[in-house]
Short mmCIF file of C-alpha atoms in Angstrom, two decimals:
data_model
loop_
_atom_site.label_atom_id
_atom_site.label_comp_id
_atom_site.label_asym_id
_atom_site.label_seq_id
_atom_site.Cartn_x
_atom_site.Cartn_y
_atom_site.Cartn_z
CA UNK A 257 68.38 92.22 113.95
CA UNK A 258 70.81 91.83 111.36
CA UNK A 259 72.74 94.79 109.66
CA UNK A 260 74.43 94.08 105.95
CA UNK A 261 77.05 96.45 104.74
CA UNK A 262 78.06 96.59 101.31
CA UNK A 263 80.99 96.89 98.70
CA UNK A 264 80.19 100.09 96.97
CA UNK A 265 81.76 101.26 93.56
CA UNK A 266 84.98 103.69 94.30
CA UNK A 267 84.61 107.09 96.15
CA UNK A 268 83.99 109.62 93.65
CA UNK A 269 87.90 111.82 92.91
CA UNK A 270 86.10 114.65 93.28
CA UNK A 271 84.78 113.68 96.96
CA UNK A 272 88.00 112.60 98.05
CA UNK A 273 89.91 115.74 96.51
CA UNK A 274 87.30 118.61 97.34
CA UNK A 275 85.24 117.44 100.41
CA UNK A 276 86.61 114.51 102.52
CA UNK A 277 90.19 115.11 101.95
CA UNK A 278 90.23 118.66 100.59
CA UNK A 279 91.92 119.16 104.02
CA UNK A 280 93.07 117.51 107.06
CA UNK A 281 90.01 118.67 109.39
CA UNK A 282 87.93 115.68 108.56
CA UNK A 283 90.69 113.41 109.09
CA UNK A 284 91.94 114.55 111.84
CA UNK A 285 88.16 113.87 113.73
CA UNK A 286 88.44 110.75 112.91
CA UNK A 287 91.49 110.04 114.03
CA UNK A 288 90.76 111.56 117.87
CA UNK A 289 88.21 108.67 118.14
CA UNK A 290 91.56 106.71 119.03
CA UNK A 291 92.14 108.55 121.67
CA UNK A 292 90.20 106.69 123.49
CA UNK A 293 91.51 102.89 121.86
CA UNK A 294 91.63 100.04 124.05
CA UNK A 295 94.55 98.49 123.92
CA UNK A 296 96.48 101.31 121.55
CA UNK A 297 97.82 100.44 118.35
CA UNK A 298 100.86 102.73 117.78
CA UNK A 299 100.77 103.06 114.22
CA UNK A 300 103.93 104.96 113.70
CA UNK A 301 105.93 101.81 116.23
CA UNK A 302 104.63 99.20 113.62
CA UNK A 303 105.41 100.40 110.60
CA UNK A 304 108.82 101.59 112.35
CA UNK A 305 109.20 97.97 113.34
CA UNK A 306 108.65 96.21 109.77
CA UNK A 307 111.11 98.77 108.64
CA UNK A 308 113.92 98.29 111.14
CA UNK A 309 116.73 96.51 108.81
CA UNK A 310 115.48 98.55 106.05
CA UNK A 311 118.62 100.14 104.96
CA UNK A 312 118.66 103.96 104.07
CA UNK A 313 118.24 106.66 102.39
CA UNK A 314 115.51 104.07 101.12
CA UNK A 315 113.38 105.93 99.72
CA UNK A 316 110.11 105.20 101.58
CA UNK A 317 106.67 106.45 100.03
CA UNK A 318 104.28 107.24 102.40
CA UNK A 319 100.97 106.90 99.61
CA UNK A 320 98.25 108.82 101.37
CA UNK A 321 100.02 110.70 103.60
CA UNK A 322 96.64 112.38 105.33
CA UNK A 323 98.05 114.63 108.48
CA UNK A 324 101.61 113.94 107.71
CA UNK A 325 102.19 112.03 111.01
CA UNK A 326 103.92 109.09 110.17
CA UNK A 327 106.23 110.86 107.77
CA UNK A 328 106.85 113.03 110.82
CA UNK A 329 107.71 109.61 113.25
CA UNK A 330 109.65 107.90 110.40
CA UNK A 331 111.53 111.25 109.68
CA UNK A 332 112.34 111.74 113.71
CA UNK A 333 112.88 107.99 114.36
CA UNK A 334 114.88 107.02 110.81
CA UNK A 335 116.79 110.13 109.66
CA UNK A 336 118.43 107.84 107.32
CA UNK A 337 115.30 106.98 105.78
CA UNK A 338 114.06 109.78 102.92
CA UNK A 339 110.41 109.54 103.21
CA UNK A 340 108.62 111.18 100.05
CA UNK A 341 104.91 111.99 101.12
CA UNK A 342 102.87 111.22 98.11
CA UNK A 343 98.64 111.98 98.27
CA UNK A 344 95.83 112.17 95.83
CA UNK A 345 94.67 115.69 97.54
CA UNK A 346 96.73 118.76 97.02
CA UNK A 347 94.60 120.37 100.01
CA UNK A 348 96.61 118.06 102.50
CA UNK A 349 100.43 119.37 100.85
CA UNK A 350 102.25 116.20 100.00
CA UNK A 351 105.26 116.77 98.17
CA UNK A 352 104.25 114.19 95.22
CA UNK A 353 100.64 115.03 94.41
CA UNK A 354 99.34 111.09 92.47
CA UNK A 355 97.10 108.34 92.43
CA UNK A 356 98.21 105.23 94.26
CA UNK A 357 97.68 103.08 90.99
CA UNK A 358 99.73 105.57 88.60
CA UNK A 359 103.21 106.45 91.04
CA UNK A 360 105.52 109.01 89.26
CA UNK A 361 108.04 106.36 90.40
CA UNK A 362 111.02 104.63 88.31
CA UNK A 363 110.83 100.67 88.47
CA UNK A 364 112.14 98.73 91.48
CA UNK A 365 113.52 102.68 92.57
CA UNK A 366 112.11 102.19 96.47
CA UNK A 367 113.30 100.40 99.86
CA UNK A 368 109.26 100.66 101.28
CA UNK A 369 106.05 101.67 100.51
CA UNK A 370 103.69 102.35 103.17
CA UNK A 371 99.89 102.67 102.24
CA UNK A 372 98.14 102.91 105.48
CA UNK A 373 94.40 102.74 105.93
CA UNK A 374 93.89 104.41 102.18
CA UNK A 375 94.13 101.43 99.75
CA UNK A 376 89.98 100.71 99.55
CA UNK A 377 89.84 104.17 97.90
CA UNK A 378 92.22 103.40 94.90
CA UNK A 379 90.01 103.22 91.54
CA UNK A 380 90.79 100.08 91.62
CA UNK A 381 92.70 98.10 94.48
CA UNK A 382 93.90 95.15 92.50
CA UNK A 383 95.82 97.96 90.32
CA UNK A 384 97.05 99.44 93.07
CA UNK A 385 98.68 96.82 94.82
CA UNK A 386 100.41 95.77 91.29
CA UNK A 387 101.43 99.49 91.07
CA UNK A 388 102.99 99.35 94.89
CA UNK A 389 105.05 96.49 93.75
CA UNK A 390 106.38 97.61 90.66
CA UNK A 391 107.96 100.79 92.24
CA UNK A 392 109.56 98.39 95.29
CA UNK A 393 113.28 96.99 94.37
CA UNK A 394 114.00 93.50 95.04
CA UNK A 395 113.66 92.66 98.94
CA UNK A 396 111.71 95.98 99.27
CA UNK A 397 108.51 96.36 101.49
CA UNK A 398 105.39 96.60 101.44
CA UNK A 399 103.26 97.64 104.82
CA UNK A 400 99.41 98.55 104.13
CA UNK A 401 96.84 98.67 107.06
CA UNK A 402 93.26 98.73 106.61
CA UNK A 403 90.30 97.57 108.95
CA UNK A 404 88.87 93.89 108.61
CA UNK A 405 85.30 93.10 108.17
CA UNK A 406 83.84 93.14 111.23
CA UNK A 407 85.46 96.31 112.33
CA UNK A 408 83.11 99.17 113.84
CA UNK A 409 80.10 97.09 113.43
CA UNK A 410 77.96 100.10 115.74
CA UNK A 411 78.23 102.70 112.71
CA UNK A 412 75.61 99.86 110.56
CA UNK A 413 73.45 99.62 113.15
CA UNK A 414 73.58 103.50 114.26
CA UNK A 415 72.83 104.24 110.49
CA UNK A 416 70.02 101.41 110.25
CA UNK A 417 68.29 102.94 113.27
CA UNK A 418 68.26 106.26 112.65
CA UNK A 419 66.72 105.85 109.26
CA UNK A 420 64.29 103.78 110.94
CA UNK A 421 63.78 106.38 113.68
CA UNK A 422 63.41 108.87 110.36
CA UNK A 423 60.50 106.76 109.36
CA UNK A 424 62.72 104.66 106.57
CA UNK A 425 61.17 101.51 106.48
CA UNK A 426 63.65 99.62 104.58
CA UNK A 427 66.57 101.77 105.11
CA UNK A 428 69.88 100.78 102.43
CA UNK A 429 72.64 98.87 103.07
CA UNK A 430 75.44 100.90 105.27
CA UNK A 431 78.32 101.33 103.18
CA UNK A 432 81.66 100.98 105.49
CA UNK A 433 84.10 102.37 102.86
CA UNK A 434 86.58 100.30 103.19
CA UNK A 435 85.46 97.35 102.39
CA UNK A 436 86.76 97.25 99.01
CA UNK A 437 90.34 96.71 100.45
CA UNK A 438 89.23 95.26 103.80
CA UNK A 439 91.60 92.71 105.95
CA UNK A 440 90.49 89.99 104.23
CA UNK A 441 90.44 91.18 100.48
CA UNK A 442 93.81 92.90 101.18
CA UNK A 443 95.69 90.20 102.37
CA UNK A 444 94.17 87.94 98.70
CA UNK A 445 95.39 90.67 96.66
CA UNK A 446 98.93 90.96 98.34
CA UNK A 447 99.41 87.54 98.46
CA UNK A 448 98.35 87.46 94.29
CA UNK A 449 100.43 90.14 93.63
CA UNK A 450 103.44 89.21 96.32
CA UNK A 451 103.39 85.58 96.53
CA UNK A 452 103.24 85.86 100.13
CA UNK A 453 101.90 88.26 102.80
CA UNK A 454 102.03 88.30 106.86
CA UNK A 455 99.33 89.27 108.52
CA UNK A 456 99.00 91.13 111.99
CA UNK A 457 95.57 91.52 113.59
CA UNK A 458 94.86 94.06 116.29
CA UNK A 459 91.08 93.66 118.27
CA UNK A 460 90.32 96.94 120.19
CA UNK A 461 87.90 98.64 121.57
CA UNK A 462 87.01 102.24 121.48
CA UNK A 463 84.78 103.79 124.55
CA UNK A 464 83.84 107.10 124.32
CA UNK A 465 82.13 108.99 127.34
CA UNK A 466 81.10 111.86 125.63
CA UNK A 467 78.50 112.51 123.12
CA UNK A 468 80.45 115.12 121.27
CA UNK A 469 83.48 113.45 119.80
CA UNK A 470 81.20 110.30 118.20
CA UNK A 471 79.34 113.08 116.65
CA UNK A 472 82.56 114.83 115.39
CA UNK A 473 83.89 111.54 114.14
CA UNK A 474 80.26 110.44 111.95
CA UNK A 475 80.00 114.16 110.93
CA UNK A 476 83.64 113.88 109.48
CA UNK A 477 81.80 110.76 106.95
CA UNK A 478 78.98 112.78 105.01
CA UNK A 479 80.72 113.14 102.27
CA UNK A 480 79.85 109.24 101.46
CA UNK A 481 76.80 108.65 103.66
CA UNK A 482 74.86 112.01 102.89
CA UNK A 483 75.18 110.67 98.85
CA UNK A 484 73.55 107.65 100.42
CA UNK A 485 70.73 109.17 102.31
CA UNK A 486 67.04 108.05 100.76
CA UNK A 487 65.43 111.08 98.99
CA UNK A 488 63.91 113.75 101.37
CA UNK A 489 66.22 113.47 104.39
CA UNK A 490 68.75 115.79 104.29
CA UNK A 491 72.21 114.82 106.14
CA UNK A 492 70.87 117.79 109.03
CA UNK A 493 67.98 115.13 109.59
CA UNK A 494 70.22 112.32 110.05
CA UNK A 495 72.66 113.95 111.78
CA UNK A 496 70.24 115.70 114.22
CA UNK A 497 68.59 112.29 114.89
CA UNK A 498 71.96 110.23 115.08
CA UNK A 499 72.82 112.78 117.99
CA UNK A 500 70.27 112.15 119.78
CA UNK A 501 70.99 108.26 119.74
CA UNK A 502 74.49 108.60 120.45
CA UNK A 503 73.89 111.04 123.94
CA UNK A 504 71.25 108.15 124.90
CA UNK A 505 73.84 105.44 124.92
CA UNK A 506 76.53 107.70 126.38
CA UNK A 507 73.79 108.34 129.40
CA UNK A 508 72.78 104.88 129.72
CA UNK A 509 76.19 103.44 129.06
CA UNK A 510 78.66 105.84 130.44
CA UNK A 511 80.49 105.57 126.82
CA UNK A 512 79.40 105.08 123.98
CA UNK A 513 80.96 101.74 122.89
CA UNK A 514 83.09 100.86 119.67
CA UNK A 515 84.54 97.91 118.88
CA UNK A 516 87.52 97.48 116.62
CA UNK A 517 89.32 95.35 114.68
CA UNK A 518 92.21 96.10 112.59
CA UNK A 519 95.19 95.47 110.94
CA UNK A 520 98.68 95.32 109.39
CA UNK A 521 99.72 93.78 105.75
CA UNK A 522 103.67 93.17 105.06
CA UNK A 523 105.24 91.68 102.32
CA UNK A 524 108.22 91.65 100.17
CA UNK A 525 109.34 92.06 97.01
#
């Protein structure tokens, strides 16, 4: 069986402001899926490392700040460093509240800018990318991850199934949500906008033994996928029916089994 995802428009500002991002909870299920990463990527070491001769006070952006961890590492790691946490969403208490493609920032007035896993919901990522470069000062950096193409490929084929369980015969394309600035994409569009980009890759592999966490992590995604649900099923149905999928692989299996692959974007103004 083959399972398509698709490129879907932008996520609504209102979805990302007052549902997925109104506060850290959602995030932060997500997130604990990593627990469980095999081998770990340490985030917070990487972008440390692509920073390392970055002189301070900087300033370093971190654009989509989300739980405030990496400000926290760079803060304790680089006190030199001033780290300004800048997010769309209010509800998750940056100190700059802005859209990654219109920065309240001065041309060329930054060391770094750090967009991690949050570039594929930008309006429009081209713009974005253009807007993270004209706030860097010559020789500053750029370090964006995202996840490439064929990352998390169970989620398709978990959402195919279960609308098929739900009696959806031709159930809709899955819609990742970050395939508008995915591995591939990103690295074109820094390399347009940069000249040149480097590109790290990290496979992984995420196996969960328990039922309960998976279901944390997909319930932490309605506010895309339940907009995406055919008309009559509720996101109860699918989620109630998703379960029950999930707890069967984690009994047959022992885990319920995701692979990964992601990745790191650097380059230089």
């Amino acid at each position: 069986m083959t399972h398509h995802t698709t490129v879907g428009p932008a996520v609504d500002r209102g979805v990302l402001t007052g549902e997925e991002y109104a506060d850290a909870s959602r995030l932060a299920d997500r997130i604990s899926l990593y627990a469980w990463q095999r081998p770990r990527l340490d985030i917070g070491g990487a972008v440390l490392e692509r920073l390392r001769d970055l002189p301070g006070p900087g300033p370093v952006l971190d654009v989509g700040w989300g739980t405030g961890a990496l400000t926290r590492r760079l803060r304790a790691d680089r006190p030199d460093l001033r780290v300004i946490p800048v997010d769309l969403s209010a509800g998750l208490r940056p100190e700059v509240v802005a859209e990654v493609d219109r920065l309240p920032f001065a041309d060329g007035s930054v060391g770094a800018v750090l967009a991690m896993y949050m570039l594929y919901y930008a309006a429009d990522p081209a713009n974005a990318v253009r807007e993270l470069r004209r706030v860097l000062r010559p020789g500053g950096r750029l370090v964006a991850g995202t996840n490439a193409a064929d990352d998390k490929p169970q989620w398709a084929r978990l959402w195919t199934d279960t609308l098929r369980d739900l009696g959806v015969r031709e159930p809709p394309p899955y819609d990742r949500g970050d395939a508008r600035f995915d591995l591939e994409r990103g690295a074109e569009l820094v390399r347009e906008v940069f000249g040149a980009v480097e590109v790290y890759d990290h496979r992984h592999e995420i196996a969960v033994p328990e039922a309960g966490p998976v279901l944390a992590y997909l319930h932490s995604t309605r506010g895309r996928q339940a907009r995406a649900l055919p008309n009559g099923l509720t996101w109860a149905d699918f989620r109630s029916a998703a379960s029950g999928r999930i707890q069967a692989e984690v009994e047959r299996s022992g885990a319920f089994v995701i692979t990964g692959h992601t990745g790191i974007l650097t380059a230089v103004a």
